[in-house]
Amino acid sequence: MENSEKFTDSGIPIKKVYTSADVAEGPQPLPGEYPFTRGIQPDMYRGRVWTMRQYAGFSTAEESNQRYHYLLSQGVSGLSVAFDLPTQIGYDSDHPLAEGEVGKVGVAIDSIEDMEALFKGIRLNEVSTSMTINATGYILLALYAAVARKQGCDIGQLNGTIQNDILKEYAARGTYIYPPKPSMRIITDIFEWCSKEIPKWNTISISGYHIREAGSTAAQEIAFTLSNGKAYVKAALEKGLNIDVFGKRLSFFFNAHNDLFEEVAKFRASRRIWGTLMKELGATDPKAMMLRFHTQTGGSTLTAQQPLNNIVRVTLQSLAAVLGGTQSLHTNGYDEALSLPTKEAARIALRTQQIIANESGVTATADPLAGSYYVEYLTDALEKGALAIMKKVDLLGGSVSAIEQGYIQHEIANSAYQFQQSLEQKEKIIVGVNQYQTEEEKKIPLLRINESIRAQQIARIVDLKARRDSTKASTCLQQIHNHAVEGINLMPAVLQAVENNCTLGEIASTLRSVFGEYQ
């Protein structure tokens, strides 16, 4: 007999039917009005649809550059760069710990020459670029600005985002280098430098994506993400920065899962909580209270079994992001549980967005699910649940302290365990995994990375170091060291270093010698 009890993926009980008695009385503010529950723009997608990004990067800079040109030719409106693990944790490709990882989960970037090759033929003042990079975000931003200057662009006109969200690395993902406090100092240095030099740049993308990938519920994704955001805002305020200036350059990065209505409600609740929070922290400019976010469909929801089913999952998740009011979107390839996406999988993923934008009709009006008794109830329930978790984080002293005490990691791990239990007991059905299995008949083509990539990158590093002015490079690295010790903003020294052919690994190691490594 069918279980009469139903729950959302966050464990919110679902009634058989919802009525006006389940939602708050009175009119809601319109889209574009504080606290922005219904969206940050009055007309949402009637004016312009979301930015269609495709996350890509693998092998060498030249190969990734070919994929970028292909995606731009197919209609993407923004690039999104994936970096390999050595780049993410501050090692050049010739470091012993880089062995076996160069070019595997993203592109290998060791120097300004790699960055030039990555964007060859792409004018950086004409494209919006998102870079998924955290511990070494300050170096990649400097490299991007340096390449733009070499192209003759005014860096003040550059548009884009660096993820730069180190707190979720300690909580959920693990690609950190330095301890939390110096890491927070680097982030506020970036805020300060960008406000003067690259004012259109989004200086951080506070990520709930990886928190959800690690196993959190939707309510936890909201709570831990916004608590991290609150920690960054407080750190910037302590540095004397203006909340109405840097608040406009904060952005967020959320996951989209399969529970369609809960995911829509998650985005609505997140906007309302953040708008209220920023006002309480002293923001007076409405634009500094707006929660602007990028969405990526859920990588952890993709199955290696019956991989073509993932096209349907990605479509549902994309629809949730759009109905929830996302500002940009990346759709995963159907083959990503097996390998990096092939060109065909990337094209289908992009076409999914284009079909939703042009054929589904959901872009015709802002927040089309507003007024649904169920969606409004879920929005309120998720807000209540997230605020209760945020209160616990505050009682522990905020996100940094809660991470240091292991609270956030424990809560995510517990949710992941409970979800796995629900799969094994078939309380939760994943088609093709714990029900409706079939013998896999069709082998799908996979993208393979050439194992010779590391040797190519090492040869480039050796050649670069032989050609560069070694005295200038050493002077630049010493200046970074001095700025770190003296508390001077690091960004001008890092920009000068990359322009004088210092490598990513050299810069990251210079700061390791001052800040140490987080264990």
Short mmCIF file of C-alpha atoms in Angstrom, two decimals:
data_model
loop_
_atom_site.label_atom_id
_atom_site.label_comp_id
_atom_site.label_asym_id
_atom_site.label_seq_id
_atom_site.Cartn_x
_atom_site.Cartn_y
_atom_site.Cartn_z
CA MET A 1 0.00 0.00 0.00
CA GLU A 2 1.27 3.47 -0.87
CA ASN A 3 2.64 5.43 2.06
CA SER A 4 0.19 8.24 2.72
CA GLU A 5 2.93 10.48 4.17
CA LYS A 6 4.87 12.59 1.68
CA PHE A 7 7.83 14.87 2.28
CA THR A 8 9.96 17.24 0.20
CA ASP A 9 13.66 16.45 -0.15
CA SER A 10 14.24 18.73 2.87
CA GLY A 11 11.81 16.70 4.97
CA ILE A 12 8.98 19.25 4.89
CA PRO A 13 5.67 17.36 5.24
CA ILE A 14 3.40 17.69 2.20
CA LYS A 15 -0.37 17.83 2.64
CA LYS A 16 -2.74 16.36 0.05
CA VAL A 17 -4.00 19.82 -0.89
CA TYR A 18 -3.22 23.44 -0.04
CA THR A 19 -5.64 26.32 0.35
CA SER A 20 -5.53 30.01 1.22
CA ALA A 21 -5.47 29.00 4.90
CA ASP A 22 -1.88 27.71 4.41
CA VAL A 23 -0.37 31.03 3.31
CA ALA A 24 0.09 34.44 4.86
CA GLU A 25 -2.65 36.95 4.16
CA GLY A 26 -2.14 40.26 2.39
CA PRO A 27 -0.48 41.35 -0.85
CA GLN A 28 3.18 40.56 -1.54
CA PRO A 29 5.66 43.15 -2.80
CA LEU A 30 5.97 42.97 -6.58
CA PRO A 31 9.03 41.66 -8.47
CA GLY A 32 11.83 44.21 -8.18
CA GLU A 33 10.59 45.40 -4.76
CA TYR A 34 12.23 44.72 -1.38
CA PRO A 35 12.67 42.05 -0.05
CA PHE A 36 12.74 40.67 -3.62
CA THR A 37 10.94 37.39 -2.91
CA ARG A 38 9.43 37.57 -6.39
CA GLY A 39 12.64 38.48 -8.22
CA ILE A 40 15.15 41.31 -8.46
CA GLN A 41 13.83 42.77 -11.75
CA PRO A 42 10.30 44.11 -12.27
CA ASP A 43 9.96 42.32 -15.62
CA MET A 44 12.47 39.47 -15.04
CA TYR A 45 13.00 37.72 -18.42
CA ARG A 46 10.68 39.88 -20.55
CA GLY A 47 13.52 42.36 -20.92
CA ARG A 48 16.42 39.93 -21.22
CA VAL A 49 16.73 36.22 -20.50
CA TRP A 50 19.28 34.84 -18.06
CA THR A 51 22.93 34.55 -19.08
CA MET A 52 23.45 31.10 -20.60
CA ARG A 53 26.81 29.86 -19.37
CA GLN A 54 28.45 26.50 -20.05
CA TYR A 55 31.07 25.44 -17.52
CA ALA A 56 34.04 24.20 -19.51
CA GLY A 57 37.74 23.66 -19.13
CA PHE A 58 39.95 20.62 -19.59
CA SER A 59 43.40 19.58 -20.77
CA THR A 60 45.50 22.47 -22.10
CA ALA A 61 44.53 26.11 -22.51
CA GLU A 62 44.50 25.63 -26.30
CA GLU A 63 41.98 22.76 -26.17
CA SER A 64 39.73 24.65 -23.77
CA ASN A 65 39.96 27.72 -26.02
CA GLN A 66 38.60 25.64 -28.91
CA ARG A 67 35.62 24.57 -26.76
CA TYR A 68 34.95 28.23 -25.78
CA HIS A 69 34.91 29.33 -29.41
CA TYR A 70 32.54 26.45 -30.20
CA LEU A 71 30.19 27.34 -27.33
CA LEU A 72 30.18 31.03 -28.32
CA SER A 73 29.31 30.01 -31.89
CA GLN A 74 26.38 27.97 -30.53
CA GLY A 75 24.87 30.89 -28.62
CA VAL A 76 26.25 30.93 -25.08
CA SER A 77 26.19 34.44 -23.65
CA GLY A 78 28.88 33.94 -20.98
CA LEU A 79 31.89 31.73 -20.40
CA SER A 80 32.45 29.69 -17.24
CA VAL A 81 35.96 28.35 -16.63
CA ALA A 82 36.78 25.08 -14.86
CA PHE A 83 40.36 24.78 -13.56
CA ASP A 84 42.25 21.57 -12.79
CA LEU A 85 42.97 20.57 -9.19
CA PRO A 86 46.64 21.68 -9.13
CA THR A 87 45.57 25.17 -10.27
CA GLN A 88 42.83 25.22 -7.62
CA ILE A 89 45.20 24.39 -4.76
CA GLY A 90 48.14 26.51 -5.87
CA TYR A 91 50.56 24.03 -7.45
CA ASP A 92 52.20 24.39 -10.84
CA SER A 93 51.95 21.40 -13.16
CA ASP A 94 55.56 20.40 -12.36
CA HIS A 95 54.87 19.97 -8.62
CA PRO A 96 55.02 16.31 -7.44
CA LEU A 97 51.48 16.56 -6.01
CA ALA A 98 50.16 17.59 -9.46
CA GLU A 99 51.02 14.22 -10.96
CA GLY A 100 47.96 12.46 -12.38
CA GLU A 101 45.74 15.54 -12.04
CA VAL A 102 47.00 18.00 -14.68
CA GLY A 103 44.18 19.00 -17.05
CA LYS A 104 41.81 16.35 -15.66
CA VAL A 105 38.84 18.15 -14.06
CA GLY A 106 39.58 21.49 -15.65
CA VAL A 107 42.19 23.44 -17.55
CA ALA A 108 45.79 23.73 -16.31
CA ILE A 109 46.89 27.35 -15.79
CA ASP A 110 50.46 27.93 -14.63
CA SER A 111 51.29 31.36 -16.03
CA ILE A 112 50.13 34.41 -17.97
CA GLU A 113 51.03 32.61 -21.20
CA ASP A 114 48.53 29.84 -20.40
CA MET A 115 45.88 32.47 -19.63
CA GLU A 116 46.57 34.23 -22.95
CA ALA A 117 46.18 30.91 -24.79
CA LEU A 118 42.94 30.19 -22.92
CA PHE A 119 41.31 33.39 -24.21
CA LYS A 120 43.02 33.66 -27.60
CA GLY A 121 40.69 35.35 -30.08
CA ILE A 122 38.21 36.34 -27.34
CA ARG A 123 38.09 40.04 -26.40
CA LEU A 124 37.72 40.08 -22.63
CA ASN A 125 35.87 43.42 -22.63
CA GLU A 126 33.18 41.86 -24.86
CA VAL A 127 32.38 38.71 -22.86
CA SER A 128 31.25 37.94 -19.31
CA THR A 129 33.47 35.31 -17.68
CA SER A 130 32.84 33.31 -14.53
CA MET A 131 35.82 31.54 -12.97
CA THR A 132 35.23 28.70 -10.51
CA ILE A 133 38.29 29.31 -8.37
CA ASN A 134 38.68 29.89 -4.64
CA ALA A 135 41.99 29.52 -2.78
CA THR A 136 43.90 30.88 -5.80
CA GLY A 137 41.11 33.20 -6.97
CA TYR A 138 43.28 36.26 -6.35
CA ILE A 139 45.93 34.93 -8.78
CA LEU A 140 43.45 33.97 -11.53
CA LEU A 141 41.76 37.37 -11.28
CA ALA A 142 45.17 39.05 -11.62
CA LEU A 143 45.98 36.84 -14.62
CA TYR A 144 42.63 37.73 -16.25
CA ALA A 145 43.24 41.46 -15.70
CA ALA A 146 46.80 41.14 -17.01
CA VAL A 147 45.63 39.42 -20.22
CA ALA A 148 42.94 42.07 -20.69
CA ARG A 149 45.61 44.78 -20.38
CA LYS A 150 47.76 42.97 -22.96
CA GLN A 151 44.72 42.98 -25.28
CA GLY A 152 44.50 46.76 -24.82
CA CYS A 153 41.23 46.58 -22.84
CA ASP A 154 40.30 48.99 -20.05
CA ILE A 155 40.09 46.62 -17.07
CA GLY A 156 37.53 48.93 -15.49
CA GLN A 157 35.08 47.66 -18.14
CA LEU A 158 35.59 43.94 -17.44
CA ASN A 159 32.50 41.91 -16.55
CA GLY A 160 32.48 38.63 -14.70
CA THR A 161 32.75 36.73 -11.44
CA ILE A 162 35.31 34.80 -9.45
CA GLN A 163 33.84 32.25 -7.06
CA ASN A 164 36.31 33.27 -4.31
CA ASP A 165 34.19 31.55 -1.61
CA ILE A 166 36.71 29.89 0.70
CA LEU A 167 34.36 29.13 3.61
CA LYS A 168 32.44 26.47 1.70
CA GLU A 169 35.80 24.85 0.85
CA TYR A 170 36.42 24.15 4.54
CA ALA A 171 32.82 23.01 5.00
CA ALA A 172 32.16 20.92 1.92
CA ARG A 173 34.74 20.77 -0.86
CA GLY A 174 38.32 20.82 0.38
CA THR A 175 40.34 22.91 -2.11
CA TYR A 176 41.67 25.33 0.50
CA ILE A 177 45.30 26.36 1.07
CA TYR A 178 45.59 28.88 3.90
CA PRO A 179 43.84 28.95 7.31
CA PRO A 180 40.42 30.69 7.50
CA LYS A 181 41.52 34.08 8.88
CA PRO A 182 44.24 34.89 6.28
CA SER A 183 41.92 33.49 3.59
CA MET A 184 39.25 35.99 4.67
CA ARG A 185 41.89 38.74 4.53
CA ILE A 186 42.69 37.85 0.87
CA ILE A 187 38.99 38.00 0.03
CA THR A 188 38.54 41.46 1.53
CA ASP A 189 41.69 42.61 -0.32
CA ILE A 190 39.95 41.52 -3.53
CA PHE A 191 36.75 43.39 -2.54
CA GLU A 192 38.74 46.57 -1.90
CA TRP A 193 40.91 46.36 -5.03
CA CYS A 194 38.03 45.54 -7.39
CA SER A 195 35.88 48.39 -6.04
CA LYS A 196 38.58 50.77 -7.33
CA GLU A 197 40.05 48.95 -10.35
CA ILE A 198 37.32 46.62 -11.75
CA PRO A 199 34.06 48.08 -10.37
CA LYS A 200 31.79 45.93 -12.60
CA TRP A 201 33.38 42.67 -11.43
CA ASN A 202 31.45 40.37 -9.07
CA THR A 203 34.08 39.82 -6.41
CA ILE A 204 32.59 36.69 -4.88
CA SER A 205 30.05 34.02 -5.77
CA ILE A 206 28.95 32.65 -2.41
CA SER A 207 28.35 29.01 -3.16
CA GLY A 208 25.56 26.79 -1.94
CA TYR A 209 26.21 24.52 -4.91
CA HIS A 210 28.99 22.49 -3.30
CA ILE A 211 27.20 22.42 0.06
CA ARG A 212 24.28 20.71 -1.70
CA GLU A 213 26.61 18.43 -3.68
CA ALA A 214 28.10 17.29 -0.36
CA GLY A 215 24.66 16.14 0.77
CA SER A 216 22.84 19.03 2.42
CA THR A 217 19.09 19.61 2.22
CA ALA A 218 17.61 22.65 0.46
CA ALA A 219 17.06 24.38 3.82
CA GLN A 220 20.69 23.75 4.83
CA GLU A 221 21.88 24.98 1.43
CA ILE A 222 20.12 28.31 2.07
CA ALA A 223 21.23 28.57 5.69
CA PHE A 224 24.92 27.71 5.34
CA THR A 225 25.31 29.74 2.13
CA LEU A 226 23.72 32.88 3.55
CA SER A 227 25.58 32.46 6.85
CA ASN A 228 28.83 32.39 4.85
CA GLY A 229 27.64 35.49 2.99
CA LYS A 230 26.99 37.21 6.30
CA ALA A 231 30.56 36.37 7.43
CA TYR A 232 32.03 37.95 4.27
CA VAL A 233 29.90 41.08 4.72
CA LYS A 234 30.99 41.44 8.35
CA ALA A 235 34.66 40.97 7.38
CA ALA A 236 34.32 43.69 4.73
CA LEU A 237 32.58 46.02 7.18
CA GLU A 238 35.40 45.48 9.72
CA LYS A 239 37.85 46.52 7.00
CA GLY A 240 35.92 49.78 6.63
CA LEU A 241 34.35 49.02 3.23
CA ASN A 242 30.98 50.55 2.29
CA ILE A 243 28.18 47.95 2.30
CA ASP A 244 26.25 49.87 -0.36
CA VAL A 245 29.28 49.62 -2.68
CA PHE A 246 30.56 46.07 -2.14
CA GLY A 247 27.03 44.72 -1.50
CA LYS A 248 26.17 45.30 -5.17
CA ARG A 249 29.09 43.12 -6.24
CA LEU A 250 28.20 40.09 -4.13
CA SER A 251 26.65 37.21 -6.03
CA PHE A 252 25.55 33.70 -5.13
CA PHE A 253 25.79 30.27 -6.72
CA PHE A 254 23.04 27.73 -6.06
CA ASN A 255 22.30 24.14 -6.99
CA ALA A 256 19.11 23.06 -8.73
CA HIS A 257 17.78 19.62 -7.79
CA ASN A 258 14.82 17.53 -8.91
CA ASP A 259 12.12 18.52 -6.39
CA LEU A 260 10.72 21.20 -8.70
CA PHE A 261 8.47 23.17 -6.35
CA GLU A 262 10.83 23.00 -3.37
CA GLU A 263 13.68 24.30 -5.54
CA VAL A 264 11.59 27.23 -6.82
CA ALA A 265 10.61 28.03 -3.23
CA LYS A 266 14.28 27.77 -2.16
CA PHE A 267 15.30 30.57 -4.53
CA ARG A 268 12.37 32.77 -3.45
CA ALA A 269 13.09 32.23 0.27
CA SER A 270 16.82 32.91 -0.23
CA ARG A 271 16.11 36.31 -1.79
CA ARG A 272 13.77 37.29 1.04
CA ILE A 273 16.21 36.25 3.80
CA TRP A 274 19.19 37.97 2.15
CA GLY A 275 17.32 41.20 1.44
CA THR A 276 16.22 41.40 5.08
CA LEU A 277 19.69 40.49 6.35
CA MET A 278 21.51 43.12 4.27
CA LYS A 279 19.06 45.80 5.42
CA GLU A 280 19.71 44.80 9.05
CA LEU A 281 23.49 45.00 8.44
CA GLY A 282 23.13 48.61 7.27
CA ALA A 283 22.53 48.55 3.51
CA THR A 284 20.36 51.43 2.30
CA ASP A 285 20.72 50.99 -1.48
CA PRO A 286 18.14 48.41 -2.68
CA LYS A 287 20.69 47.05 -5.19
CA ALA A 288 22.96 46.10 -2.28
CA MET A 289 20.08 44.09 -0.78
CA MET A 290 19.37 42.05 -3.93
CA LEU A 291 20.40 38.40 -3.98
CA ARG A 292 21.72 37.85 -7.50
CA PHE A 293 22.61 34.26 -8.30
CA HIS A 294 23.96 31.80 -10.83
CA THR A 295 22.53 28.27 -10.88
CA GLN A 296 24.04 24.98 -11.97
CA THR A 297 21.99 21.85 -12.34
CA GLY A 298 22.77 19.16 -9.75
CA GLY A 299 25.90 17.17 -10.55
CA SER A 300 25.23 14.71 -7.73
CA THR A 301 21.78 13.92 -9.20
CA LEU A 302 23.28 12.61 -12.45
CA THR A 303 23.42 8.84 -12.78
CA ALA A 304 25.95 6.63 -14.53
CA GLN A 305 23.08 4.18 -15.09
CA GLN A 306 20.89 5.02 -18.10
CA PRO A 307 22.75 8.33 -18.62
CA LEU A 308 20.31 9.65 -21.25
CA ASN A 309 17.75 9.95 -18.43
CA ASN A 310 19.93 12.79 -17.15
CA ILE A 311 18.67 15.00 -20.00
CA VAL A 312 15.22 14.89 -18.36
CA ARG A 313 16.68 15.59 -14.90
CA VAL A 314 18.66 18.55 -16.20
CA THR A 315 15.53 19.92 -17.91
CA LEU A 316 13.51 19.77 -14.68
CA GLN A 317 16.31 21.40 -12.72
CA SER A 318 16.78 24.15 -15.32
CA LEU A 319 13.05 24.85 -15.23
CA ALA A 320 13.23 25.19 -11.42
CA ALA A 321 16.10 27.68 -11.72
CA VAL A 322 14.24 29.78 -14.29
CA LEU A 323 10.92 29.69 -12.44
CA GLY A 324 12.89 30.67 -9.33
CA GLY A 325 14.40 33.72 -11.03
CA THR A 326 18.06 32.88 -11.69
CA GLN A 327 20.37 35.47 -13.31
CA SER A 328 22.54 32.91 -15.10
CA LEU A 329 22.46 29.17 -15.62
CA HIS A 330 24.76 26.28 -16.45
CA THR A 331 23.19 23.02 -17.57
CA ASN A 332 25.18 19.82 -17.00
CA GLY A 333 25.93 17.34 -19.76
CA TYR A 334 24.08 14.03 -19.58
CA ASP A 335 27.41 12.15 -19.55
CA GLU A 336 29.01 13.94 -16.57
CA ALA A 337 28.58 11.02 -14.16
CA LEU A 338 31.02 9.20 -16.45
CA SER A 339 33.45 11.82 -17.79
CA LEU A 340 33.89 15.47 -18.67
CA PRO A 341 31.13 16.38 -21.15
CA THR A 342 31.65 15.62 -24.81
CA LYS A 343 30.92 18.31 -27.39
CA GLU A 344 27.56 16.67 -28.19
CA ALA A 345 26.54 16.54 -24.51
CA ALA A 346 27.52 20.19 -24.02
CA ARG A 347 25.44 21.17 -27.06
CA ILE A 348 22.34 19.31 -25.80
CA ALA A 349 22.79 20.95 -22.39
CA LEU A 350 22.88 24.40 -24.01
CA ARG A 351 19.89 23.59 -26.25
CA THR A 352 17.94 22.68 -23.09
CA GLN A 353 18.28 26.28 -21.90
CA GLN A 354 17.49 27.69 -25.33
CA ILE A 355 14.31 25.60 -25.65
CA ILE A 356 13.12 26.72 -22.18
CA ALA A 357 13.87 30.36 -23.09
CA ASN A 358 12.26 30.31 -26.54
CA GLU A 359 9.61 27.58 -26.57
CA SER A 360 8.20 26.97 -23.07
CA GLY A 361 6.45 30.29 -22.41
CA VAL A 362 7.80 30.52 -18.83
CA THR A 363 9.71 33.73 -19.57
CA ALA A 364 6.58 35.71 -20.47
CA THR A 365 5.81 36.89 -16.93
CA ALA A 366 7.79 37.44 -13.74
CA ASP A 367 7.54 34.81 -10.98
CA PRO A 368 4.74 32.82 -12.65
CA LEU A 369 4.29 30.48 -9.66
CA ALA A 370 3.57 33.31 -7.21
CA GLY A 371 0.22 32.85 -5.51
CA SER A 372 0.36 29.07 -5.73
CA TYR A 373 -0.74 27.99 -2.25
CA TYR A 374 1.82 25.18 -2.31
CA VAL A 375 4.76 27.28 -3.53
CA GLU A 376 4.00 30.11 -1.11
CA TYR A 377 3.71 27.59 1.76
CA LEU A 378 7.05 26.00 0.80
CA THR A 379 8.70 29.43 0.54
CA ASP A 380 7.59 30.26 4.08
CA ALA A 381 8.54 26.81 5.41
CA LEU A 382 12.04 26.93 3.88
CA GLU A 383 12.55 30.46 5.19
CA LYS A 384 11.58 29.34 8.69
CA GLY A 385 13.80 26.24 8.53
CA ALA A 386 16.80 28.12 7.15
CA LEU A 387 16.51 30.92 9.71
CA ALA A 388 16.49 28.36 12.55
CA ILE A 389 19.76 26.86 11.24
CA MET A 390 21.29 30.32 10.76
CA LYS A 391 20.46 31.15 14.36
CA LYS A 392 22.45 28.07 15.48
CA VAL A 393 25.42 29.22 13.36
CA ASP A 394 25.23 32.68 14.95
CA LEU A 395 25.16 31.16 18.45
CA LEU A 396 28.39 29.31 17.59
CA GLY A 397 30.02 32.63 16.67
CA GLY A 398 29.29 32.76 12.93
CA SER A 399 30.36 30.64 9.95
CA VAL A 400 34.14 30.68 10.53
CA SER A 401 33.70 29.54 14.13
CA ALA A 402 30.99 27.00 13.20
CA ILE A 403 33.31 25.49 10.57
CA GLU A 404 36.26 25.42 12.99
CA GLN A 405 34.02 23.56 15.49
CA GLY A 406 32.90 21.10 12.79
CA TYR A 407 29.19 21.93 13.16
CA ILE A 408 28.45 22.66 9.48
CA GLN A 409 30.43 19.65 8.23
CA HIS A 410 28.63 17.36 10.70
CA GLU A 411 25.17 18.60 9.71
CA ILE A 412 25.87 18.13 5.98
CA ALA A 413 27.32 14.64 6.54
CA ASN A 414 24.29 13.64 8.60
CA SER A 415 21.89 14.78 5.86
CA ALA A 416 23.91 12.89 3.23
CA TYR A 417 23.73 9.73 5.36
CA GLN A 418 19.96 10.06 5.84
CA PHE A 419 19.48 10.52 2.07
CA GLN A 420 21.54 7.39 1.35
CA GLN A 421 19.44 5.47 3.86
CA SER A 422 16.25 6.60 2.10
CA LEU A 423 17.63 5.29 -1.21
CA GLU A 424 18.58 1.91 0.22
CA GLN A 425 15.15 1.54 1.84
CA LYS A 426 13.48 2.73 -1.39
CA GLU A 427 11.69 5.56 0.38
CA LYS A 428 13.28 7.70 -2.33
CA ILE A 429 13.26 6.39 -5.90
CA ILE A 430 16.03 7.18 -8.40
CA VAL A 431 14.98 5.87 -11.80
CA GLY A 432 17.50 3.39 -13.15
CA VAL A 433 19.40 3.17 -9.85
CA ASN A 434 17.16 1.62 -7.18
CA GLN A 435 14.15 0.98 -9.42
CA TYR A 436 13.44 0.47 -13.15
CA GLN A 437 16.93 -0.91 -13.75
CA THR A 438 17.86 -2.34 -17.14
CA GLU A 439 20.86 -4.06 -18.63
CA GLU A 440 22.97 -1.27 -20.11
CA GLU A 441 23.06 -1.92 -23.85
CA LYS A 442 24.35 1.27 -25.45
CA LYS A 443 27.85 2.54 -24.70
CA ILE A 444 28.01 6.33 -24.91
CA PRO A 445 31.18 8.06 -26.16
CA LEU A 446 33.34 9.58 -23.41
CA LEU A 447 35.83 12.45 -23.41
CA ARG A 448 39.35 11.18 -22.63
CA ILE A 449 42.17 13.45 -21.46
CA ASN A 450 45.61 12.85 -23.00
CA GLU A 451 48.08 11.67 -20.33
CA SER A 452 50.89 13.69 -22.00
CA ILE A 453 49.37 17.00 -20.84
CA ARG A 454 51.60 17.23 -17.76
CA ALA A 455 54.78 16.82 -19.81
CA GLN A 456 53.62 19.61 -22.14
CA GLN A 457 52.89 21.93 -19.22
CA ILE A 458 56.24 21.20 -17.54
CA ALA A 459 58.08 22.00 -20.79
CA ARG A 460 56.23 25.33 -20.97
CA ILE A 461 57.14 26.22 -17.39
CA VAL A 462 60.82 25.39 -17.99
CA ASP A 463 60.83 27.50 -21.17
CA LEU A 464 59.07 30.45 -19.48
CA LYS A 465 61.50 30.50 -16.56
CA ALA A 466 64.47 30.38 -18.95
CA ARG A 467 63.16 33.41 -20.90
CA ARG A 468 61.88 35.65 -18.09
CA ASP A 469 63.82 38.29 -16.17
CA SER A 470 64.55 36.24 -13.03
CA THR A 471 65.62 39.27 -11.01
CA LYS A 472 62.29 41.01 -11.67
CA ALA A 473 60.38 37.83 -10.86
CA SER A 474 62.22 37.43 -7.52
CA THR A 475 61.61 41.09 -6.65
CA CYS A 476 57.88 40.69 -7.36
CA LEU A 477 57.62 37.59 -5.15
CA GLN A 478 59.46 39.37 -2.34
CA GLN A 479 57.02 42.28 -2.61
CA ILE A 480 54.06 39.87 -2.24
CA HIS A 481 55.74 38.46 0.86
CA ASN A 482 56.25 41.95 2.30
CA HIS A 483 52.64 43.01 1.61
CA ALA A 484 51.38 39.84 3.30
CA VAL A 485 53.47 40.49 6.41
CA GLU A 486 52.66 44.21 6.58
CA GLY A 487 48.91 43.90 5.94
CA ILE A 488 49.07 45.85 2.65
CA ASN A 489 46.53 44.95 -0.07
CA LEU A 490 48.01 42.00 -1.99
CA MET A 491 46.32 42.52 -5.35
CA PRO A 492 48.62 45.20 -6.92
CA ALA A 493 51.70 43.11 -6.07
CA VAL A 494 50.11 39.91 -7.44
CA LEU A 495 49.14 41.67 -10.68
CA GLN A 496 52.70 42.94 -11.08
CA ALA A 497 54.05 39.44 -10.40
CA VAL A 498 51.94 37.69 -13.06
CA GLU A 499 52.83 40.41 -15.58
CA ASN A 500 56.50 39.63 -14.87
CA ASN A 501 55.96 35.90 -15.55
CA CYS A 502 55.81 34.62 -11.97
CA THR A 503 53.91 31.34 -11.93
CA LEU A 504 50.75 30.54 -10.00
CA GLY A 505 52.62 28.02 -7.84
CA GLU A 506 55.35 30.51 -6.96
CA ILE A 507 52.81 33.13 -5.84
CA ALA A 508 50.72 30.65 -3.83
CA SER A 509 53.86 29.26 -2.15
CA THR A 510 55.06 32.76 -1.24
CA LEU A 511 51.86 33.22 0.77
CA ARG A 512 52.17 29.70 2.22
CA SER A 513 55.46 30.83 3.74
CA VAL A 514 53.64 33.69 5.53
CA PHE A 515 50.16 32.30 6.29
CA GLY A 516 50.91 28.57 6.58
CA GLU A 517 48.59 25.81 5.38
CA TYR A 518 45.26 24.77 6.88
CA GLN A 519 45.31 21.23 8.23
#
